JSON list of C-alpha atoms in Angstrom, two decimals:
[
{"chain": "A", "resi": 1, "resn": "MET", "atom": "CA", "xyz": [-38.74, -6.20, 90.31]},
{"chain": "A", "resi": 2, "resn": "ALA", "atom": "CA", "xyz": [-38.40, -2.27, 90.67]},
{"chain": "A", "resi": 3, "resn": "SER", "atom": "CA", "xyz": [-36.07, -0.34, 88.89]},
{"chain": "A", "resi": 4, "resn": "LEU", "atom": "CA", "xyz": [-33.88, 2.27, 88.96]},
{"chain": "A", "resi": 5, "resn": "TYR", "atom": "CA", "xyz": [-34.36, 4.71, 85.53]},
{"chain": "A", "resi": 6, "resn": "LEU", "atom": "CA", "xyz": [-31.65, 7.44, 84.33]},
{"chain": "A", "resi": 7, "resn": "TYR", "atom": "CA", "xyz": [-32.31, 10.79, 82.04]},
{"chain": "A", "resi": 8, "resn": "VAL", "atom": "CA", "xyz": [-31.35, 14.07, 81.34]},
{"chain": "A", "resi": 9, "resn": "VAL", "atom": "CA", "xyz": [-33.49, 17.04, 81.54]},
{"chain": "A", "resi": 10, "resn": "ALA", "atom": "CA", "xyz": [-33.11, 19.24, 79.33]},
{"chain": "A", "resi": 11, "resn": "ARG", "atom": "CA", "xyz": [-34.89, 22.16, 80.89]},
{"chain": "A", "resi": 12, "resn": "ASP", "atom": "CA", "xyz": [-35.69, 22.70, 84.24]},
{"chain": "A", "resi": 13, "resn": "PHE", "atom": "CA", "xyz": [-37.76, 25.45, 85.09]},
{"chain": "A", "resi": 14, "resn": "GLY", "atom": "CA", "xyz": [-39.72, 23.75, 88.36]},
{"chain": "A", "resi": 15, "resn": "PHE", "atom": "CA", "xyz": [-42.86, 22.14, 86.39]},
{"chain": "A", "resi": 16, "resn": "ALA", "atom": "CA", "xyz": [-40.92, 18.92, 84.98]},
{"chain": "A", "resi": 17, "resn": "PRO", "atom": "CA", "xyz": [-40.61, 17.75, 87.52]},
{"chain": "A", "resi": 18, "resn": "ASN", "atom": "CA", "xyz": [-41.77, 20.17, 90.27]},
{"chain": "A", "resi": 19, "resn": "PRO", "atom": "CA", "xyz": [-40.49, 20.22, 93.52]},
{"chain": "A", "resi": 20, "resn": "PHE", "atom": "CA", "xyz": [-42.24, 22.31, 95.55]},
{"chain": "A", "resi": 21, "resn": "HIS", "atom": "CA", "xyz": [-45.83, 21.90, 97.73]},
{"chain": "A", "resi": 22, "resn": "GLY", "atom": "CA", "xyz": [-43.34, 19.37, 99.47]},
{"chain": "A", "resi": 23, "resn": "TYR", "atom": "CA", "xyz": [-44.10, 16.42, 96.78]},
{"chain": "A", "resi": 24, "resn": "CYS", "atom": "CA", "xyz": [-41.57, 15.86, 94.01]},
{"chain": "A", "resi": 25, "resn": "THR", "atom": "CA", "xyz": [-44.21, 15.22, 91.01]},
{"chain": "A", "resi": 26, "resn": "LEU", "atom": "CA", "xyz": [-43.92, 13.80, 87.05]},
{"chain": "A", "resi": 27, "resn": "ALA", "atom": "CA", "xyz": [-46.89, 14.77, 85.69]},
{"chain": "A", "resi": 28, "resn": "THR", "atom": "CA", "xyz": [-46.19, 16.09, 82.53]},
{"chain": "A", "resi": 29, "resn": "CYS", "atom": "CA", "xyz": [-43.30, 15.31, 79.81]},
{"chain": "A", "resi": 30, "resn": "LYS", "atom": "CA", "xyz": [-41.17, 12.05, 79.68]},
{"chain": "A", "resi": 31, "resn": "PRO", "atom": "CA", "xyz": [-44.44, 8.93, 79.49]},
{"chain": "A", "resi": 32, "resn": "GLY", "atom": "CA", "xyz": [-42.39, 6.52, 78.63]},
{"chain": "A", "resi": 33, "resn": "ILE", "atom": "CA", "xyz": [-41.39, 6.50, 82.32]},
{"chain": "A", "resi": 34, "resn": "ARG", "atom": "CA", "xyz": [-44.58, 7.47, 83.52]},
{"chain": "A", "resi": 35, "resn": "ASN", "atom": "CA", "xyz": [-46.44, 4.46, 81.66]},
{"chain": "A", "resi": 36, "resn": "THR", "atom": "CA", "xyz": [-44.24, 1.67, 82.91]},
{"chain": "A", "resi": 37, "resn": "ALA", "atom": "CA", "xyz": [-42.72, 3.23, 86.68]},
{"chain": "A", "resi": 38, "resn": "SER", "atom": "CA", "xyz": [-43.62, 1.30, 89.61]},
{"chain": "A", "resi": 39, "resn": "ILE", "atom": "CA", "xyz": [-44.48, 2.36, 93.71]},
{"chain": "A", "resi": 40, "resn": "GLY", "atom": "CA", "xyz": [-41.01, 2.14, 94.84]},
{"chain": "A", "resi": 41, "resn": "ASP", "atom": "CA", "xyz": [-38.66, 2.80, 91.76]},
{"chain": "A", "resi": 42, "resn": "TRP", "atom": "CA", "xyz": [-36.22, 5.39, 91.65]},
{"chain": "A", "resi": 43, "resn": "ILE", "atom": "CA", "xyz": [-35.36, 8.19, 88.98]},
{"chain": "A", "resi": 44, "resn": "PHE", "atom": "CA", "xyz": [-32.73, 10.65, 88.41]},
{"chain": "A", "resi": 45, "resn": "GLY", "atom": "CA", "xyz": [-32.92, 13.69, 86.51]},
{"chain": "A", "resi": 46, "resn": "VAL", "atom": "CA", "xyz": [-29.57, 14.45, 85.05]},
{"chain": "A", "resi": 47, "resn": "GLY", "atom": "CA", "xyz": [-28.63, 17.79, 83.56]},
{"chain": "A", "resi": 48, "resn": "GLY", "atom": "CA", "xyz": [-26.85, 18.08, 80.19]},
{"chain": "A", "resi": 49, "resn": "GLY", "atom": "CA", "xyz": [-25.27, 20.65, 77.85]},
{"chain": "A", "resi": 50, "resn": "ARG", "atom": "CA", "xyz": [-28.05, 22.69, 77.53]},
{"chain": "A", "resi": 51, "resn": "LEU", "atom": "CA", "xyz": [-28.24, 23.95, 81.31]},
{"chain": "A", "resi": 52, "resn": "LYS", "atom": "CA", "xyz": [-24.29, 23.51, 81.40]},
{"chain": "A", "resi": 53, "resn": "ALA", "atom": "CA", "xyz": [-24.59, 20.98, 84.01]},
{"chain": "A", "resi": 54, "resn": "THR", "atom": "CA", "xyz": [-23.47, 17.49, 82.17]},
{"chain": "A", "resi": 55, "resn": "GLY", "atom": "CA", "xyz": [-23.29, 14.40, 84.47]},
{"chain": "A", "resi": 56, "resn": "ARG", "atom": "CA", "xyz": [-25.21, 16.56, 87.69]},
{"chain": "A", "resi": 57, "resn": "CYS", "atom": "CA", "xyz": [-27.75, 15.13, 89.67]},
{"chain": "A", "resi": 58, "resn": "ILE", "atom": "CA", "xyz": [-30.87, 17.62, 89.39]},
{"chain": "A", "resi": 59, "resn": "TYR", "atom": "CA", "xyz": [-33.06, 15.92, 91.37]},
{"chain": "A", "resi": 60, "resn": "ALA", "atom": "CA", "xyz": [-33.71, 12.28, 91.86]},
{"chain": "A", "resi": 61, "resn": "MET", "atom": "CA", "xyz": [-37.53, 10.84, 93.77]},
{"chain": "A", "resi": 62, "resn": "LYS", "atom": "CA", "xyz": [-38.81, 7.78, 94.72]},
{"chain": "A", "resi": 63, "resn": "VAL", "atom": "CA", "xyz": [-42.01, 6.84, 93.68]},
{"chain": "A", "resi": 64, "resn": "THR", "atom": "CA", "xyz": [-44.03, 6.75, 96.10]},
{"chain": "A", "resi": 65, "resn": "GLN", "atom": "CA", "xyz": [-47.97, 7.46, 94.87]},
{"chain": "A", "resi": 66, "resn": "LYS", "atom": "CA", "xyz": [-48.57, 6.54, 91.07]},
{"chain": "A", "resi": 67, "resn": "VAL", "atom": "CA", "xyz": [-52.22, 8.54, 89.70]},
{"chain": "A", "resi": 68, "resn": "SER", "atom": "CA", "xyz": [-54.57, 9.49, 87.34]},
{"chain": "A", "resi": 69, "resn": "PHE", "atom": "CA", "xyz": [-54.66, 12.90, 86.09]},
{"chain": "A", "resi": 70, "resn": "ASP", "atom": "CA", "xyz": [-58.26, 13.06, 87.48]},
{"chain": "A", "resi": 71, "resn": "GLU", "atom": "CA", "xyz": [-56.43, 11.63, 90.42]},
{"chain": "A", "resi": 72, "resn": "TYR", "atom": "CA", "xyz": [-54.28, 14.60, 90.98]},
{"chain": "A", "resi": 73, "resn": "TRP", "atom": "CA", "xyz": [-56.53, 17.48, 89.52]},
{"chain": "A", "resi": 74, "resn": "ASN", "atom": "CA", "xyz": [-59.79, 16.18, 92.09]},
{"chain": "A", "resi": 75, "resn": "ASN", "atom": "CA", "xyz": [-57.65, 15.26, 95.32]},
{"chain": "A", "resi": 76, "resn": "PRO", "atom": "CA", "xyz": [-57.52, 18.24, 97.64]},
{"chain": "A", "resi": 77, "resn": "ILE", "atom": "CA", "xyz": [-54.13, 17.15, 98.58]},
{"chain": "A", "resi": 78, "resn": "TYR", "atom": "CA", "xyz": [-52.45, 18.47, 95.45]},
{"chain": "A", "resi": 79, "resn": "LYS", "atom": "CA", "xyz": [-54.25, 22.11, 94.87]},
{"chain": "A", "resi": 80, "resn": "ASP", "atom": "CA", "xyz": [-51.77, 23.46, 95.41]},
{"chain": "A", "resi": 81, "resn": "LYS", "atom": "CA", "xyz": [-50.33, 21.52, 92.22]},
{"chain": "A", "resi": 82, "resn": "LYS", "atom": "CA", "xyz": [-52.58, 23.72, 90.21]},
{"chain": "A", "resi": 83, "resn": "PRO", "atom": "CA", "xyz": [-50.93, 26.76, 88.15]},
{"chain": "A", "resi": 84, "resn": "VAL", "atom": "CA", "xyz": [-52.02, 30.07, 89.34]},
{"chain": "A", "resi": 85, "resn": "ARG", "atom": "CA", "xyz": [-51.00, 31.74, 86.18]},
{"chain": "A", "resi": 86, "resn": "ASN", "atom": "CA", "xyz": [-51.13, 35.71, 88.07]},
{"chain": "A", "resi": 87, "resn": "GLY", "atom": "CA", "xyz": [-49.12, 34.54, 90.81]},
{"chain": "A", "resi": 88, "resn": "SER", "atom": "CA", "xyz": [-45.86, 33.63, 92.51]},
{"chain": "A", "resi": 89, "resn": "LYS", "atom": "CA", "xyz": [-43.37, 32.12, 90.83]},
{"chain": "A", "resi": 90, "resn": "LYS", "atom": "CA", "xyz": [-44.05, 28.01, 93.04]},
{"chain": "A", "resi": 91, "resn": "MET", "atom": "CA", "xyz": [-47.68, 29.33, 91.53]},
{"chain": "A", "resi": 92, "resn": "LEU", "atom": "CA", "xyz": [-46.64, 29.77, 87.62]},
{"chain": "A", "resi": 93, "resn": "ILE", "atom": "CA", "xyz": [-45.07, 26.11, 87.11]},
{"chain": "A", "resi": 94, "resn": "GLY", "atom": "CA", "xyz": [-48.03, 24.69, 88.72]},
{"chain": "A", "resi": 95, "resn": "ASP", "atom": "CA", "xyz": [-48.04, 21.19, 87.47]},
{"chain": "A", "resi": 96, "resn": "ASN", "atom": "CA", "xyz": [-51.83, 19.78, 88.18]},
{"chain": "A", "resi": 97, "resn": "ILE", "atom": "CA", "xyz": [-53.13, 20.37, 84.68]},
{"chain": "A", "resi": 98, "resn": "TYR", "atom": "CA", "xyz": [-54.93, 17.84, 83.19]},
{"chain": "A", "resi": 99, "resn": "HIS", "atom": "CA", "xyz": [-58.05, 16.51, 84.06]},
{"chain": "A", "resi": 100, "resn": "GLN", "atom": "CA", "xyz": [-61.44, 15.03, 81.73]},
{"chain": "A", "resi": 101, "resn": "ASP", "atom": "CA", "xyz": [-64.86, 16.32, 81.38]},
{"chain": "A", "resi": 102, "resn": "LYS", "atom": "CA", "xyz": [-67.67, 14.06, 81.20]},
{"chain": "A", "resi": 103, "resn": "LYS", "atom": "CA", "xyz": [-67.46, 13.24, 78.00]},
{"chain": "A", "resi": 104, "resn": "ASN", "atom": "CA", "xyz": [-64.22, 12.03, 78.72]},
{"chain": "A", "resi": 105, "resn": "ASN", "atom": "CA", "xyz": [-62.70, 14.58, 76.82]},
{"chain": "A", "resi": 106, "resn": "TRP", "atom": "CA", "xyz": [-59.69, 16.29, 77.88]},
{"chain": "A", "resi": 107, "resn": "ILE", "atom": "CA", "xyz": [-59.20, 19.52, 79.26]},
{"chain": "A", "resi": 108, "resn": "GLN", "atom": "CA", "xyz": [-55.80, 21.37, 79.46]},
{"chain": "A", "resi": 109, "resn": "ALA", "atom": "CA", "xyz": [-55.02, 24.71, 82.43]},
{"chain": "A", "resi": 110, "resn": "HIS", "atom": "CA", "xyz": [-53.86, 27.24, 81.89]},
{"chain": "A", "resi": 111, "resn": "SER", "atom": "CA", "xyz": [-50.34, 26.48, 82.28]},
{"chain": "A", "resi": 112, "resn": "HIS", "atom": "CA", "xyz": [-46.12, 26.33, 80.91]},
{"chain": "A", "resi": 113, "resn": "HIS", "atom": "CA", "xyz": [-47.83, 23.88, 78.55]},
{"chain": "A", "resi": 114, "resn": "SER", "atom": "CA", "xyz": [-51.09, 25.51, 77.24]},
{"chain": "A", "resi": 115, "resn": "ASN", "atom": "CA", "xyz": [-50.21, 28.73, 74.61]},
{"chain": "A", "resi": 116, "resn": "ILE", "atom": "CA", "xyz": [-50.14, 32.17, 76.22]},
{"chain": "A", "resi": 117, "resn": "ASP", "atom": "CA", "xyz": [-53.59, 33.09, 75.42]},
{"chain": "A", "resi": 118, "resn": "GLY", "atom": "CA", "xyz": [-54.88, 29.86, 77.86]},
{"chain": "A", "resi": 119, "resn": "THR", "atom": "CA", "xyz": [-56.01, 27.95, 75.44]},
{"chain": "A", "resi": 120, "resn": "THR", "atom": "CA", "xyz": [-54.67, 24.48, 74.19]},
{"chain": "A", "resi": 121, "resn": "GLU", "atom": "CA", "xyz": [-51.86, 23.10, 73.04]},
{"chain": "A", "resi": 122, "resn": "TYR", "atom": "CA", "xyz": [-52.89, 20.32, 71.36]},
{"chain": "A", "resi": 123, "resn": "THR", "atom": "CA", "xyz": [-49.05, 18.64, 70.93]},
{"chain": "A", "resi": 124, "resn": "ASN", "atom": "CA", "xyz": [-48.12, 19.16, 74.29]},
{"chain": "A", "resi": 125, "resn": "LEU", "atom": "CA", "xyz": [-51.66, 17.88, 75.51]},
{"chain": "A", "resi": 126, "resn": "ARG", "atom": "CA", "xyz": [-51.01, 15.23, 73.07]},
{"chain": "A", "resi": 127, "resn": "ARG", "atom": "CA", "xyz": [-47.61, 14.21, 74.05]},
{"chain": "A", "resi": 128, "resn": "ASP", "atom": "CA", "xyz": [-48.37, 14.39, 77.50]},
{"chain": "A", "resi": 129, "resn": "THR", "atom": "CA", "xyz": [-51.22, 12.30, 77.40]},
{"chain": "A", "resi": 130, "resn": "LYS", "atom": "CA", "xyz": [-49.93, 9.20, 76.11]},
{"chain": "A", "resi": 131, "resn": "SER", "atom": "CA", "xyz": [-49.50, 8.43, 79.93]},
{"chain": "A", "resi": 132, "resn": "PRO", "atom": "CA", "xyz": [-52.68, 8.92, 81.87]},
{"chain": "A", "resi": 133, "resn": "PHE", "atom": "CA", "xyz": [-50.44, 8.72, 84.74]},
{"chain": "A", "resi": 134, "resn": "VAL", "atom": "CA", "xyz": [-48.56, 11.15, 87.79]},
{"chain": "A", "resi": 135, "resn": "LEU", "atom": "CA", "xyz": [-45.65, 9.71, 89.09]},
{"chain": "A", "resi": 136, "resn": "ILE", "atom": "CA", "xyz": [-45.69, 11.17, 92.83]},
{"chain": "A", "resi": 137, "resn": "SER", "atom": "CA", "xyz": [-42.85, 11.34, 95.78]},
{"chain": "A", "resi": 138, "resn": "GLU", "atom": "CA", "xyz": [-42.82, 12.40, 99.36]},
{"chain": "A", "resi": 139, "resn": "HIS", "atom": "CA", "xyz": [-39.15, 10.90, 99.59]},
{"chain": "A", "resi": 140, "resn": "PHE", "atom": "CA", "xyz": [-36.98, 13.12, 97.20]},
{"chain": "A", "resi": 141, "resn": "TYR", "atom": "CA", "xyz": [-33.96, 15.65, 96.65]},
{"chain": "A", "resi": 142, "resn": "TYR", "atom": "CA", "xyz": [-34.41, 18.16, 94.55]},
{"chain": "A", "resi": 143, "resn": "PHE", "atom": "CA", "xyz": [-31.04, 20.65, 94.54]},
{"chain": "A", "resi": 144, "resn": "GLY", "atom": "CA", "xyz": [-31.70, 22.02, 91.27]},
{"chain": "A", "resi": 145, "resn": "SER", "atom": "CA", "xyz": [-29.52, 24.85, 90.42]},
{"chain": "A", "resi": 146, "resn": "ALA", "atom": "CA", "xyz": [-27.44, 23.35, 93.50]},
{"chain": "A", "resi": 147, "resn": "ALA", "atom": "CA", "xyz": [-27.03, 19.80, 91.25]},
{"chain": "A", "resi": 148, "resn": "PRO", "atom": "CA", "xyz": [-23.91, 18.20, 92.81]},
{"chain": "A", "resi": 149, "resn": "LYS", "atom": "CA", "xyz": [-21.98, 16.10, 90.53]},
{"chain": "A", "resi": 150, "resn": "ILE", "atom": "CA", "xyz": [-22.26, 12.18, 90.07]},
{"chain": "A", "resi": 151, "resn": "PRO", "atom": "CA", "xyz": [-19.13, 11.03, 90.45]},
{"chain": "A", "resi": 152, "resn": "GLU", "atom": "CA", "xyz": [-18.08, 9.51, 87.02]},
{"chain": "A", "resi": 153, "resn": "GLU", "atom": "CA", "xyz": [-17.81, 6.41, 88.03]},
{"chain": "A", "resi": 154, "resn": "LEU", "atom": "CA", "xyz": [-21.03, 5.09, 88.89]},
{"chain": "A", "resi": 155, "resn": "LEU", "atom": "CA", "xyz": [-22.46, 6.24, 85.92]},
{"chain": "A", "resi": 156, "resn": "ALA", "atom": "CA", "xyz": [-20.14, 4.96, 83.61]},
{"chain": "A", "resi": 157, "resn": "ASN", "atom": "CA", "xyz": [-20.54, 1.94, 86.00]},
{"chain": "A", "resi": 158, "resn": "LEU", "atom": "CA", "xyz": [-24.11, 1.44, 85.15]},
{"chain": "A", "resi": 159, "resn": "PRO", "atom": "CA", "xyz": [-22.79, 2.78, 82.23]},
{"chain": "A", "resi": 160, "resn": "PHE", "atom": "CA", "xyz": [-25.21, 5.96, 80.65]},
{"chain": "A", "resi": 161, "resn": "GLU", "atom": "CA", "xyz": [-24.31, 8.73, 79.06]},
{"chain": "A", "resi": 162, "resn": "ASN", "atom": "CA", "xyz": [-25.89, 11.71, 77.93]},
{"chain": "A", "resi": 163, "resn": "ARG", "atom": "CA", "xyz": [-28.06, 11.80, 75.34]},
{"chain": "A", "resi": 164, "resn": "VAL", "atom": "CA", "xyz": [-31.55, 11.26, 74.29]},
{"chain": "A", "resi": 165, "resn": "GLY", "atom": "CA", "xyz": [-34.29, 9.70, 75.98]},
{"chain": "A", "resi": 166, "resn": "HIS", "atom": "CA", "xyz": [-34.15, 7.52, 79.60]},
{"chain": "A", "resi": 167, "resn": "ARG", "atom": "CA", "xyz": [-32.28, 4.38, 80.71]},
{"chain": "A", "resi": 168, "resn": "ARG", "atom": "CA", "xyz": [-34.09, 1.49, 83.20]},
{"chain": "A", "resi": 169, "resn": "TYR", "atom": "CA", "xyz": [-32.21, -0.51, 85.14]},
{"chain": "A", "resi": 170, "resn": "ASP", "atom": "CA", "xyz": [-32.45, -3.50, 87.64]},
{"chain": "A", "resi": 171, "resn": "LEU", "atom": "CA", "xyz": [-32.52, -1.79, 90.90]},
{"chain": "A", "resi": 172, "resn": "GLU", "atom": "CA", "xyz": [-29.53, -3.95, 92.44]},
{"chain": "A", "resi": 173, "resn": "ARG", "atom": "CA", "xyz": [-27.43, -2.19, 89.32]},
{"chain": "A", "resi": 174, "resn": "GLY", "atom": "CA", "xyz": [-28.24, 0.78, 90.53]},
{"chain": "A", "resi": 175, "resn": "LYS", "atom": "CA", "xyz": [-27.66, 0.52, 94.47]},
{"chain": "A", "resi": 176, "resn": "ASP", "atom": "CA", "xyz": [-23.88, 2.29, 93.95]},
{"chain": "A", "resi": 177, "resn": "ILE", "atom": "CA", "xyz": [-25.42, 5.77, 92.52]},
{"chain": "A", "resi": 178, "resn": "ILE", "atom": "CA", "xyz": [-28.57, 5.73, 95.53]},
{"chain": "A", "resi": 179, "resn": "ASP", "atom": "CA", "xyz": [-26.03, 4.72, 98.36]},
{"chain": "A", "resi": 180, "resn": "TRP", "atom": "CA", "xyz": [-24.50, 7.90, 97.02]},
{"chain": "A", "resi": 181, "resn": "LEU", "atom": "CA", "xyz": [-27.03, 10.37, 97.28]},
{"chain": "A", "resi": 182, "resn": "LYS", "atom": "CA", "xyz": [-28.69, 8.31, 100.84]},
{"chain": "A", "resi": 183, "resn": "HIS", "atom": "CA", "xyz": [-24.87, 9.03, 102.06]},
{"chain": "A", "resi": 184, "resn": "ASP", "atom": "CA", "xyz": [-23.55, 12.37, 101.13]},
{"chain": "A", "resi": 185, "resn": "TYR", "atom": "CA", "xyz": [-27.11, 14.17, 101.41]},
{"chain": "A", "resi": 186, "resn": "SER", "atom": "CA", "xyz": [-28.99, 12.70, 103.82]},
{"chain": "A", "resi": 187, "resn": "ASN", "atom": "CA", "xyz": [-29.87, 15.98, 105.35]},
{"chain": "A", "resi": 188, "resn": "ASN", "atom": "CA", "xyz": [-31.54, 17.33, 102.08]},
{"chain": "A", "resi": 189, "resn": "LEU", "atom": "CA", "xyz": [-34.08, 14.79, 101.73]},
{"chain": "A", "resi": 190, "resn": "ASN", "atom": "CA", "xyz": [-37.85, 16.32, 100.82]},
{"chain": "A", "resi": 191, "resn": "LEU", "atom": "CA", "xyz": [-36.04, 19.87, 100.08]},
{"chain": "A", "resi": 192, "resn": "VAL", "atom": "CA", "xyz": [-36.07, 21.72, 98.04]},
{"chain": "A", "resi": 193, "resn": "LEU", "atom": "CA", "xyz": [-32.32, 23.40, 98.02]},
{"chain": "A", "resi": 194, "resn": "ALA", "atom": "CA", "xyz": [-31.88, 25.89, 95.30]},
{"chain": "A", "resi": 195, "resn": "ASP", "atom": "CA", "xyz": [-34.26, 27.44, 92.66]},
{"chain": "A", "resi": 196, "resn": "PRO", "atom": "CA", "xyz": [-34.64, 25.52, 89.37]},
{"chain": "A", "resi": 197, "resn": "PHE", "atom": "CA", "xyz": [-31.53, 26.06, 86.29]},
{"chain": "A", "resi": 198, "resn": "ASP", "atom": "CA", "xyz": [-34.37, 28.17, 84.25]},
{"chain": "A", "resi": 199, "resn": "PHE", "atom": "CA", "xyz": [-36.66, 29.73, 87.59]},
{"chain": "A", "resi": 200, "resn": "ASP", "atom": "CA", "xyz": [-36.62, 33.76, 86.20]},
{"chain": "A", "resi": 201, "resn": "GLN", "atom": "CA", "xyz": [-38.75, 32.10, 82.69]},
{"chain": "A", "resi": 202, "resn": "SER", "atom": "CA", "xyz": [-41.32, 30.82, 85.60]},
{"chain": "A", "resi": 203, "resn": "ASP", "atom": "CA", "xyz": [-43.79, 32.34, 83.79]},
{"chain": "A", "resi": 204, "resn": "ALA", "atom": "CA", "xyz": [-42.89, 30.85, 80.64]},
{"chain": "A", "resi": 205, "resn": "HIS", "atom": "CA", "xyz": [-44.75, 28.75, 77.60]},
{"chain": "A", "resi": 206, "resn": "TYR", "atom": "CA", "xyz": [-43.59, 26.04, 76.04]},
{"chain": "A", "resi": 207, "resn": "SER", "atom": "CA", "xyz": [-43.72, 24.37, 72.62]},
{"chain": "A", "resi": 208, "resn": "PHE", "atom": "CA", "xyz": [-43.23, 20.82, 71.95]},
{"chain": "A", "resi": 209, "resn": "GLU", "atom": "CA", "xyz": [-44.12, 21.15, 68.57]},
{"chain": "A", "resi": 210, "resn": "THR", "atom": "CA", "xyz": [-41.94, 23.94, 68.08]},
{"chain": "A", "resi": 211, "resn": "ASN", "atom": "CA", "xyz": [-38.91, 23.57, 70.78]},
{"chain": "A", "resi": 212, "resn": "LEU", "atom": "CA", "xyz": [-39.81, 27.35, 71.28]},
{"chain": "A", "resi": 213, "resn": "VAL", "atom": "CA", "xyz": [-40.17, 28.95, 74.76]},
{"chain": "A", "resi": 214, "resn": "THR", "atom": "CA", "xyz": [-42.08, 32.19, 75.03]},
{"chain": "A", "resi": 215, "resn": "THR", "atom": "CA", "xyz": [-42.02, 34.50, 77.84]},
{"chain": "A", "resi": 216, "resn": "VAL", "atom": "CA", "xyz": [-44.51, 36.68, 78.79]},
{"chain": "A", "resi": 217, "resn": "LEU", "atom": "CA", "xyz": [-44.50, 39.74, 81.09]},
{"chain": "A", "resi": 218, "resn": "PHE", "atom": "CA", "xyz": [-44.14, 38.64, 85.12]},
{"chain": "A", "resi": 219, "resn": "ASN", "atom": "CA", "xyz": [-45.98, 40.87, 87.60]},
{"chain": "A", "resi": 220, "resn": "GLY", "atom": "CA", "xyz": [-45.73, 37.65, 90.77]},
{"chain": "A", "resi": 221, "resn": "THR", "atom": "CA", "xyz": [-42.91, 37.53, 93.11]}
]
């Protein structure tokens, strides 16, 4: 049975999710969702206190593909999702960062989840690769910093609260919130409506171990 997933987006750099280059992708973080979500499931990322966006819909995606890290890395369709650390903001924040060598060792690209000098940030690597899957959508809504308020009664009826971890519901139970999205924002399908909340820090590196964001000089456009 298809499912609806809701969770609070703590940080919105454009990395997880990454809505750029024609696909909305969830390739890092949220290993629980990436492990269990299937094609046809819906994922809603809701704003929280840090972004001052509690109850607002940052993005929603219907999963249309589920692939391995190596498939994501090696498929030329997704080459623009690979990070370019001296590129534009969109390229800096690329989420196509993992693949394995011939001995099945993980390789982490210089990225938002690596160390500043490009070396592997092992806490991030271990957490990200708890799930070997990347979720891809060609049917998504990304609002970013223009995130609309989700009607309170829709969240209450699920119910959904602003707290750590994701919640999973039968898709039938989540029908009302999906219908709201489709009805009110039908013209916004597969568009990036606004920059991510934290896009001004697209050059940053994040460590799950320390929960710190470290920013270096950004020279891109």
